[in-house]
Amino acid sequence: MSSMRAVQVVGYHEKLQMTELPIPEPTGPFDVIVRIGGAGVCRTDLHILEGQWAEKSKVTLPYTIGHENAGWVHAVGSAVTTVAEGDKVIVHPLVTCGFCRACRSGDDVHCEQNQFPGIDTHGGYAEYLRTSARSVVKIDDSLEPADVAALADAGLTAYHAVAKASRTLTPRDRVVVIGAGGLGHIGIQVLTALTPAEIVVVDRNPDAVALAETIGAHHGVVADGGQVEAVQDLTGGLGAEVVIDFVGEGGATAEGVAMLRQAGDYYVVGYGENIDVPTIDIVSAELNIVGNLVGSYNDLCDLMALAARGAVVLHTAKYALDDFQSAIDDLDAGRVRGRAILTP
């Protein structure tokens, strides 16, 4: 079999299309070809189809989408020594150079030469993916690629934001998590593993709030219009030391900032709307607004250690690769609990 199925973006505001492509082969010495066991379906994939990433990514259409990938090593380049054929791996979303200042600092997400399969080059809604030896993390035998694929990006993004926040959180602090969906339900578990703080979860969906309370949230608040007051009540009228916003649209940013106490930290993870805060409020309350992209390779290794010991469990809905349109439609309509995963 020299060809594979791959799901491609053929045009913005158009449906994805299934096509046949040659199976990628290692051409560079550090190339790793992964046979996909699971590819996560992410809200960013919807944003890509809406054309939101066209300017940023400058990708040439058609191309294969999908940036949350896990599977088995299928083939390696001549210089690869860290993984071998058959190894079970999760794929860090970026392909990085290793030589620039950011890479040397372990901040490989800001690599000056990075490629982002699924965003600006071919991704993992396919049977095989080309990545690099710098990007693959061997996973514990107890973990299955289809069960952990979305940890590669959704999980890694949640981990990265929470790890940053957890450096300052003490047992007396409160952290508010806005959104307990695909990213949020991972973030809550990571908070539980990394911090002693009191965790308050806010979501419109009562089921999501109920799930959050079973995985570590101390308080659940159903967002029905009174969520800012509810958080103020839970924090003695002062607000929370940290807010982590996994939604970032639909009014969540104004609410998130309103939930902060003085000198509080607002971590933005979800995106879609502008943050509108008067500068006098930022200055007088000494607010910190912190952007969060995906985590580093080391963050992914840390997250997989938590997954291996069962501290982070991904809730997934699995779809056959051929059923990619149902997965996209279900995610768009809010029918997916946890993360949707395509399994070739």
Coordinates of C-alpha atoms in Angstrom, one line a residue:
M1 CA 0.0 0.0 0.0
S2 CA 1.8 3.1 -1.2
S3 CA -1.1 5.5 -0.8
M4 CA -3.1 6.6 2.2
R5 CA -6.4 8.4 3.0
A6 CA -6.1 12.0 4.1
V7 CA -8.7 14.6 4.9
Q8 CA -7.9 18.0 3.4
V9 CA -8.9 21.6 3.4
V10 CA -9.7 22.4 -0.2
G11 CA -11.1 25.9 0.4
Y12 CA -12.2 28.2 3.2
H13 CA -15.9 28.1 4.0
E14 CA -16.0 24.7 2.2
K15 CA -16.3 21.2 3.6
L16 CA -13.2 19.1 4.1
Q17 CA -12.6 16.4 1.5
M18 CA -11.2 12.9 1.7
T19 CA -8.4 12.2 -0.8
E20 CA -5.6 9.7 -1.5
L21 CA -2.0 10.8 -1.1
P22 CA 1.3 9.0 -1.2
I23 CA 2.5 7.8 2.2
P24 CA 5.2 10.2 3.4
E25 CA 8.8 8.8 3.5
P26 CA 11.7 10.1 5.6
T27 CA 13.7 12.5 3.4
G28 CA 15.6 14.4 6.1
P29 CA 17.9 12.6 8.6
F30 CA 15.8 13.4 11.6
D31 CA 12.4 12.7 10.0
V32 CA 10.0 10.4 11.8
I33 CA 6.9 9.0 10.0
V34 CA 4.1 8.1 12.4
R35 CA 1.2 5.7 11.6
I36 CA -1.7 7.6 13.2
G37 CA -3.7 5.8 15.9
G38 CA -5.7 8.9 16.9
A39 CA -6.1 12.5 15.6
G40 CA -7.9 15.0 17.7
V41 CA -10.6 17.2 16.3
C42 CA -10.1 20.7 17.7
R43 CA -12.1 24.0 17.7
T44 CA -9.1 25.5 15.9
D45 CA -9.9 23.1 13.0
L46 CA -13.3 24.9 12.8
H47 CA -11.5 28.3 12.9
I48 CA -9.2 27.1 10.1
L49 CA -12.2 26.2 7.9
E50 CA -13.7 29.7 8.7
G51 CA -10.5 31.2 7.3
Q52 CA -9.4 32.7 10.6
W53 CA -5.8 31.2 10.3
A54 CA -5.3 32.0 6.6
E55 CA -3.3 35.2 7.2
K56 CA -1.3 33.8 10.1
S57 CA -0.5 30.4 8.6
K58 CA 0.0 31.4 4.9
V59 CA -0.7 27.7 4.1
T60 CA -1.1 26.6 0.5
L61 CA -4.4 24.8 -0.2
P62 CA -5.2 21.9 -0.4
Y63 CA -3.5 20.5 2.7
T64 CA -4.1 17.9 5.3
I65 CA -5.5 19.2 8.6
G66 CA -5.1 17.9 12.1
H67 CA -2.6 18.9 14.9
E68 CA -3.3 16.5 17.8
N69 CA -1.7 13.3 16.9
A70 CA -0.5 10.0 18.4
G71 CA 0.3 6.6 17.0
W72 CA 3.3 4.3 16.2
V73 CA 6.6 5.0 14.6
H74 CA 6.4 3.7 11.0
A75 CA 9.8 4.8 9.6
V76 CA 12.8 7.0 10.7
G77 CA 15.5 9.0 9.1
S78 CA 19.1 7.9 9.1
A79 CA 20.2 10.0 12.2
V80 CA 17.2 9.1 14.4
T81 CA 18.3 7.2 17.6
T82 CA 15.7 8.2 20.2
V83 CA 12.8 6.2 18.7
A84 CA 12.5 3.0 16.6
E85 CA 9.9 1.5 14.3
G86 CA 6.9 0.3 16.3
D87 CA 7.4 2.6 19.3
K88 CA 4.2 4.1 20.6
V89 CA 4.4 7.9 20.6
I90 CA 2.5 11.1 21.0
V91 CA 3.5 13.9 18.7
H92 CA 4.4 17.4 19.9
P93 CA 2.4 19.7 17.5
L94 CA 5.5 21.7 16.3
V95 CA 8.5 20.6 14.3
T96 CA 11.4 22.6 15.7
C97 CA 15.0 23.3 14.7
G98 CA 16.9 22.7 18.0
F99 CA 19.4 25.5 17.3
C100 CA 17.8 28.8 17.8
R101 CA 17.7 30.7 21.1
A102 CA 14.2 29.6 22.0
C103 CA 14.9 25.9 21.3
R104 CA 18.1 26.1 23.3
S105 CA 16.1 27.6 26.2
G106 CA 13.6 24.7 26.1
D107 CA 11.0 27.2 24.8
D108 CA 10.7 25.3 21.5
V109 CA 7.1 26.6 20.9
H110 CA 8.7 29.9 19.9
C111 CA 11.3 28.2 17.6
E112 CA 12.3 30.7 14.8
Q113 CA 12.1 28.0 12.1
N114 CA 9.1 26.1 13.4
Q115 CA 6.6 24.2 11.3
F116 CA 3.1 23.4 12.6
P117 CA 1.6 20.3 10.9
G118 CA -2.1 20.7 10.6
I119 CA -1.8 24.5 10.6
D120 CA 0.9 25.4 8.0
T121 CA 1.9 22.0 6.6
H122 CA 0.3 18.5 6.3
G123 CA -1.2 17.3 9.5
G124 CA -2.7 14.1 11.0
Y125 CA -6.3 13.6 9.7
A126 CA -4.6 10.9 7.7
E127 CA -3.2 7.4 8.1
Y128 CA 0.4 8.7 8.3
L129 CA 2.2 11.9 9.4
R130 CA 5.7 13.3 8.8
T131 CA 7.2 14.9 11.9
S132 CA 10.7 15.0 13.5
A133 CA 12.6 13.1 16.1
R134 CA 12.6 16.3 18.3
S135 CA 8.7 16.1 18.3
V136 CA 7.9 12.6 19.3
V137 CA 7.5 11.5 23.0
K138 CA 7.4 7.8 23.7
I139 CA 4.3 7.0 25.8
D140 CA 3.8 4.5 28.6
D141 CA 2.7 1.0 27.5
S142 CA -0.5 1.4 29.5
L143 CA -1.7 4.3 27.2
E144 CA -3.3 3.9 23.8
P145 CA -2.7 6.5 21.0
A146 CA -6.5 7.1 20.4
D147 CA -7.0 7.7 24.1
V148 CA -4.2 10.3 24.5
A149 CA -4.0 12.0 21.0
A150 CA -5.8 15.2 22.1
L151 CA -3.3 15.6 25.0
A152 CA -0.8 16.6 22.2
D153 CA -2.4 20.0 21.8
A154 CA -5.6 20.5 23.9
G155 CA -4.0 18.8 26.9
L156 CA -0.6 20.4 26.3
T157 CA -2.2 23.9 26.0
A158 CA -4.2 23.3 29.2
Y159 CA -1.1 22.0 31.0
H160 CA 1.1 24.9 29.8
A161 CA -1.4 27.5 31.2
V162 CA -2.0 25.7 34.4
A163 CA 1.7 25.0 35.0
K164 CA 2.4 28.8 34.7
A165 CA -0.5 29.6 37.0
S166 CA 0.5 27.0 39.6
R167 CA 3.9 28.6 40.3
T168 CA 2.1 31.3 42.3
L169 CA -0.9 29.4 43.7
T170 CA -1.0 28.7 47.4
P171 CA -3.5 26.8 49.6
R172 CA -5.3 30.1 50.4
D173 CA -5.7 31.0 46.8
R174 CA -8.7 30.5 44.5
V175 CA -8.5 29.7 40.8
V176 CA -11.5 30.1 38.6
V177 CA -11.6 27.9 35.5
I178 CA -14.0 29.2 32.8
G179 CA -15.0 26.4 30.5
A180 CA -14.9 22.7 31.5
G181 CA -15.0 21.3 27.9
G182 CA -12.3 19.7 25.9
L183 CA -9.5 21.9 27.3
G184 CA -11.0 22.7 30.6
H185 CA -11.6 19.2 31.8
I186 CA -7.9 18.5 31.3
G187 CA -6.9 21.8 33.0
I188 CA -9.0 21.0 36.1
Q189 CA -7.2 17.6 36.4
V190 CA -3.8 19.3 36.0
L191 CA -4.7 21.9 38.6
T192 CA -5.7 19.1 41.0
A193 CA -2.3 17.4 40.4
L194 CA -0.1 20.5 40.6
T195 CA -1.7 23.0 43.0
P196 CA -3.1 23.2 46.5
A197 CA -5.5 26.0 45.6
E198 CA -9.3 26.0 45.8
I199 CA -10.7 25.3 42.3
V200 CA -13.9 27.0 41.1
V201 CA -15.3 25.9 37.7
V202 CA -17.8 28.0 35.6
D203 CA -19.5 26.5 32.6
R204 CA -22.9 27.1 30.8
N205 CA -23.5 23.3 30.6
P206 CA -24.7 21.7 33.9
D207 CA -23.3 18.3 32.7
A208 CA -19.8 19.8 32.2
V209 CA -20.0 21.4 35.7
A210 CA -21.1 18.0 37.2
L211 CA -18.1 16.3 35.4
A212 CA -15.7 19.0 36.8
E213 CA -16.9 18.3 40.3
T214 CA -16.0 14.6 39.9
I215 CA -12.4 15.4 38.7
G216 CA -11.3 17.9 41.3
A217 CA -13.3 21.1 41.3
H218 CA -14.2 22.3 44.8
H219 CA -17.1 24.4 43.5
G220 CA -19.1 24.3 40.3
V221 CA -21.0 27.3 39.0
V222 CA -23.5 27.0 36.1
A223 CA -23.2 30.1 34.0
D224 CA -26.7 31.4 33.8
G225 CA -26.0 35.1 34.0
G226 CA -25.1 35.3 37.7
Q227 CA -21.6 33.7 37.5
V228 CA -19.6 36.8 38.3
E229 CA -21.7 37.3 41.5
A230 CA -21.3 33.6 42.4
V231 CA -17.5 33.9 42.1
Q232 CA -17.5 37.1 44.2
D233 CA -19.6 35.3 46.8
L234 CA -17.2 32.3 46.9
T235 CA -14.2 34.6 47.3
G236 CA -15.6 36.8 50.1
G237 CA -16.3 39.6 47.7
L238 CA -12.6 40.0 46.7
G239 CA -12.4 37.9 43.5
A240 CA -10.0 35.1 42.6
E241 CA -6.2 35.3 42.5
V242 CA -6.2 33.5 39.2
V243 CA -8.7 33.1 36.4
I244 CA -7.9 30.6 33.5
D245 CA -10.3 31.3 30.6
F246 CA -10.6 28.3 28.2
V247 CA -13.5 30.0 26.3
G248 CA -12.3 33.5 25.3
E249 CA -15.4 34.4 23.4
G250 CA -19.1 35.1 23.9
G251 CA -18.5 37.5 26.7
A252 CA -16.2 35.3 28.7
T253 CA -13.3 37.8 28.8
A254 CA -15.3 40.6 30.4
E255 CA -16.6 38.1 33.0
G256 CA -13.2 36.7 33.6
V257 CA -11.6 40.1 34.3
A258 CA -14.6 40.9 36.6
M259 CA -13.9 37.8 38.6
L260 CA -10.3 38.8 39.4
R261 CA -9.1 40.2 42.7
Q262 CA -6.6 43.0 42.9
A263 CA -3.2 42.0 41.5
G264 CA -4.9 39.0 39.9
D265 CA -3.7 37.0 36.9
Y266 CA -6.0 36.4 34.0
Y267 CA -4.8 33.6 31.7
V268 CA -6.3 33.6 28.3
V269 CA -6.4 30.3 26.5
G270 CA -9.6 30.2 24.4
Y271 CA -9.9 32.9 21.8
G272 CA -12.3 34.6 19.5
E273 CA -13.2 38.0 20.9
N274 CA -11.2 41.1 22.0
I275 CA -10.4 41.9 25.6
D276 CA -11.7 45.4 26.4
V277 CA -10.4 46.7 29.8
P278 CA -9.9 50.3 30.6
T279 CA -6.2 50.9 31.2
I280 CA -7.0 52.7 34.5
D281 CA -8.5 49.4 35.7
I282 CA -5.4 47.4 34.7
V283 CA -3.1 50.0 36.4
S284 CA -5.2 50.6 39.6
A285 CA -5.8 47.0 40.3
E286 CA -2.4 45.8 38.9
L287 CA -4.0 43.1 36.7
N288 CA -1.9 40.7 34.7
I289 CA -3.3 39.5 31.4
V290 CA -1.3 36.5 30.2
G291 CA -1.6 34.8 26.7
N292 CA -1.1 31.1 26.5
L293 CA -0.2 29.1 23.4
V294 CA 0.7 25.4 23.3
G295 CA 3.2 24.0 25.8
S296 CA 6.8 22.9 25.1
Y297 CA 8.3 19.5 24.5
N298 CA 9.2 19.3 28.2
D299 CA 5.6 20.3 29.1
L300 CA 4.4 17.4 27.0
C301 CA 6.7 14.9 28.8
D302 CA 5.4 16.2 32.1
L303 CA 1.8 15.8 31.0
M304 CA 2.5 12.2 29.8
A305 CA 3.9 11.4 33.2
L306 CA 0.7 12.6 34.8
A307 CA -1.3 10.5 32.2
A308 CA 0.8 7.4 32.9
R309 CA 0.0 7.5 36.6
G310 CA -3.7 8.1 35.9
A311 CA -3.8 11.7 37.2
V312 CA -5.0 13.0 33.8
V313 CA -7.7 11.1 31.9
L314 CA -9.0 12.3 28.6
H315 CA -12.8 11.9 28.0
T316 CA -13.1 11.1 24.3
A317 CA -15.7 10.5 21.6
K318 CA -14.2 8.3 18.9
Y319 CA -15.0 8.5 15.1
A320 CA -13.7 6.6 12.2
L321 CA -11.5 8.6 9.8
D322 CA -14.1 8.3 7.1
D323 CA -16.6 9.8 9.5
F324 CA -14.7 13.1 9.8
Q325 CA -17.7 15.3 8.9
S326 CA -19.8 13.9 11.8
A327 CA -17.0 14.7 14.2
I328 CA -16.7 18.3 12.8
D329 CA -20.5 18.8 12.9
D330 CA -20.8 17.4 16.4
L331 CA -18.0 19.6 17.8
D332 CA -19.5 22.7 16.0
A333 CA -23.0 21.9 17.5
G334 CA -21.6 21.4 21.1
R335 CA -22.5 17.7 21.1
V336 CA -19.0 16.4 22.1
R337 CA -18.2 15.8 25.8
G338 CA -14.4 16.0 26.2
R339 CA -12.6 15.6 22.9
A340 CA -13.5 14.1 19.5
I341 CA -10.9 11.7 18.1
L342 CA -10.5 10.3 14.5
T343 CA -9.2 6.8 14.4
P344 CA -7.8 5.7 11.0

